[in-house]
């Protein structure tokens, strides 16, 4: 869920609670369970459902967020130049010697490597 990524302490449970409590307002579409206030706070079904989410749907969400941010910045005219920041902390890359040299895996408190 997008909220999970935007919240610094974001967990799936916290993101689901935001929906259950109605804290996201109009950001949540008026689906039947939302309107009837019957949204489950259990995270298992949501976790399974998001693994089945088509890549095209995720790309469409990202495109919509991007378009909304650009439109807002242009409407307010408060940005002199555009800045695009991509957080790759959760991206998976192929394990290659060049990447391992450039970005060595971290270690734990015992000095053991924890990278993949």
Tab-separated table of C-alpha atoms in Angstrom:
chain	number	residue	atom	x	y	z
A	1	UNK	CA	0.000	0.000	0.000
A	2	UNK	CA	1.160	3.469	-0.793
A	3	UNK	CA	0.478	4.633	2.777
A	4	UNK	CA	2.841	1.969	4.083
A	5	UNK	CA	5.663	3.469	2.006
A	6	UNK	CA	4.838	7.074	2.869
A	7	UNK	CA	4.725	6.499	6.627
A	8	UNK	CA	8.208	6.354	8.123
A	9	UNK	CA	7.125	3.636	10.552
A	10	UNK	CA	4.918	2.060	7.931
A	11	UNK	CA	3.768	-1.455	8.522
A	12	UNK	CA	0.988	-3.206	6.675
A	13	UNK	CA	-1.048	-3.288	9.887
A	14	UNK	CA	-0.687	0.486	10.316
A	15	UNK	CA	-1.712	1.096	6.705
A	16	UNK	CA	-4.782	-1.126	7.056
A	17	UNK	CA	-5.763	0.634	10.292
A	18	UNK	CA	-5.761	3.959	8.434
A	19	UNK	CA	-8.393	2.545	6.075
A	20	UNK	CA	-10.412	0.863	8.848
A	21	UNK	CA	-10.535	4.083	10.888
A	22	UNK	CA	-11.459	6.192	7.861
A	23	UNK	CA	-8.385	8.377	8.299
A	24	UNK	CA	-7.678	8.517	4.561
A	25	UNK	CA	-10.994	10.153	3.701
A	26	UNK	CA	-11.604	10.534	-0.029
A	27	UNK	CA	-8.376	8.728	-0.891
A	28	UNK	CA	-10.209	5.441	-0.406
A	29	UNK	CA	-12.840	4.765	-3.073
A	30	UNK	CA	-16.414	4.343	-1.795
A	31	UNK	CA	-16.477	0.559	-2.157
A	32	UNK	CA	-19.277	-1.399	-0.464
A	33	UNK	CA	-17.244	-2.446	2.603
A	34	UNK	CA	-15.854	1.050	3.050
A	35	UNK	CA	-19.321	2.646	2.890
A	36	UNK	CA	-20.767	0.039	5.268
A	37	UNK	CA	-17.720	0.401	7.560
A	38	UNK	CA	-16.999	-3.319	7.337
A	39	UNK	CA	-13.341	-3.154	6.285
A	40	UNK	CA	-11.401	-5.940	7.951
A	41	UNK	CA	-8.340	-5.068	10.002
A	42	UNK	CA	-6.719	-8.427	9.201
A	43	UNK	CA	-3.708	-8.022	6.922
A	44	UNK	CA	-3.408	-11.552	5.502
A	45	UNK	CA	-5.939	-11.252	2.691
A	46	UNK	CA	-4.597	-7.849	1.649
A	47	UNK	CA	-1.050	-9.173	1.629
A	48	UNK	CA	-2.058	-12.089	-0.609
A	49	UNK	CA	-4.100	-9.820	-2.881
A	50	UNK	CA	-1.287	-7.368	-3.464
A	51	UNK	CA	1.033	-10.172	-4.566
A	52	UNK	CA	-1.479	-10.875	-7.346
A	53	UNK	CA	-1.707	-7.230	-8.378
A	54	UNK	CA	-0.776	-6.896	-12.064
A	55	UNK	CA	2.323	-4.849	-12.798
A	56	UNK	CA	0.218	-2.636	-15.058
A	57	UNK	CA	-1.988	-1.652	-12.106
A	58	UNK	CA	1.025	-0.679	-9.988
A	59	UNK	CA	2.435	1.323	-12.903
A	60	UNK	CA	-0.912	3.095	-13.374
A	61	UNK	CA	-0.944	4.088	-9.686
A	62	UNK	CA	2.603	5.435	-9.941
A	63	UNK	CA	1.697	7.360	-13.102
A	64	UNK	CA	-1.327	8.890	-11.356
A	65	UNK	CA	0.706	9.911	-8.297
A	66	UNK	CA	3.368	11.427	-10.535
A	67	UNK	CA	0.814	13.341	-12.621
A	68	UNK	CA	-0.881	14.662	-9.485
A	69	UNK	CA	2.429	15.855	-8.009
A	70	UNK	CA	3.422	17.597	-11.244
A	71	UNK	CA	0.004	19.217	-11.607
A	72	UNK	CA	0.132	20.479	-8.019
A	73	UNK	CA	3.637	21.885	-8.446
A	74	UNK	CA	2.687	23.649	-11.674
A	75	UNK	CA	-0.520	25.061	-10.190
A	76	UNK	CA	1.287	26.566	-7.224
A	77	UNK	CA	4.300	27.734	-9.224
A	78	UNK	CA	6.436	27.343	-6.126
A	79	UNK	CA	9.070	25.119	-7.691
A	80	UNK	CA	11.782	26.820	-9.683
A	81	UNK	CA	13.020	23.494	-10.983
A	82	UNK	CA	11.766	19.951	-10.820
A	83	UNK	CA	13.371	17.337	-8.644
A	84	UNK	CA	12.639	13.658	-9.025
A	85	UNK	CA	13.766	11.370	-6.272
A	86	UNK	CA	13.604	7.616	-6.606
A	87	UNK	CA	14.010	5.612	-3.435
A	88	UNK	CA	15.589	2.358	-4.533
A	89	UNK	CA	15.972	0.923	-1.037
A	90	UNK	CA	13.477	-1.835	-1.758
A	91	UNK	CA	14.549	-2.561	-5.332
A	92	UNK	CA	16.140	-5.888	-6.165
A	93	UNK	CA	19.108	-5.892	-8.519
A	94	UNK	CA	21.048	-8.795	-9.980
A	95	UNK	CA	23.874	-10.000	-7.763
A	96	UNK	CA	26.991	-9.083	-9.712
A	97	UNK	CA	30.613	-8.565	-8.632
A	98	UNK	CA	30.503	-4.953	-9.866
A	99	UNK	CA	27.446	-4.108	-7.745
A	100	UNK	CA	28.860	-5.911	-4.714
A	101	UNK	CA	32.074	-3.910	-5.039
A	102	UNK	CA	30.224	-0.604	-5.428
A	103	UNK	CA	27.688	-1.398	-2.691
A	104	UNK	CA	29.130	-3.989	-0.311
A	105	UNK	CA	26.613	-5.941	1.771
A	106	UNK	CA	26.192	-4.764	5.341
A	107	UNK	CA	26.994	-6.722	8.445
A	108	UNK	CA	25.258	-7.484	11.702
A	109	UNK	CA	26.446	-6.811	15.248
A	110	UNK	CA	28.774	-9.847	15.032
A	111	UNK	CA	30.476	-8.664	11.840
A	112	UNK	CA	28.759	-11.270	9.686
A	113	UNK	CA	27.579	-10.239	6.238
A	114	UNK	CA	23.834	-9.959	5.879
A	115	UNK	CA	23.612	-9.266	2.148
A	116	UNK	CA	22.229	-11.686	-0.382
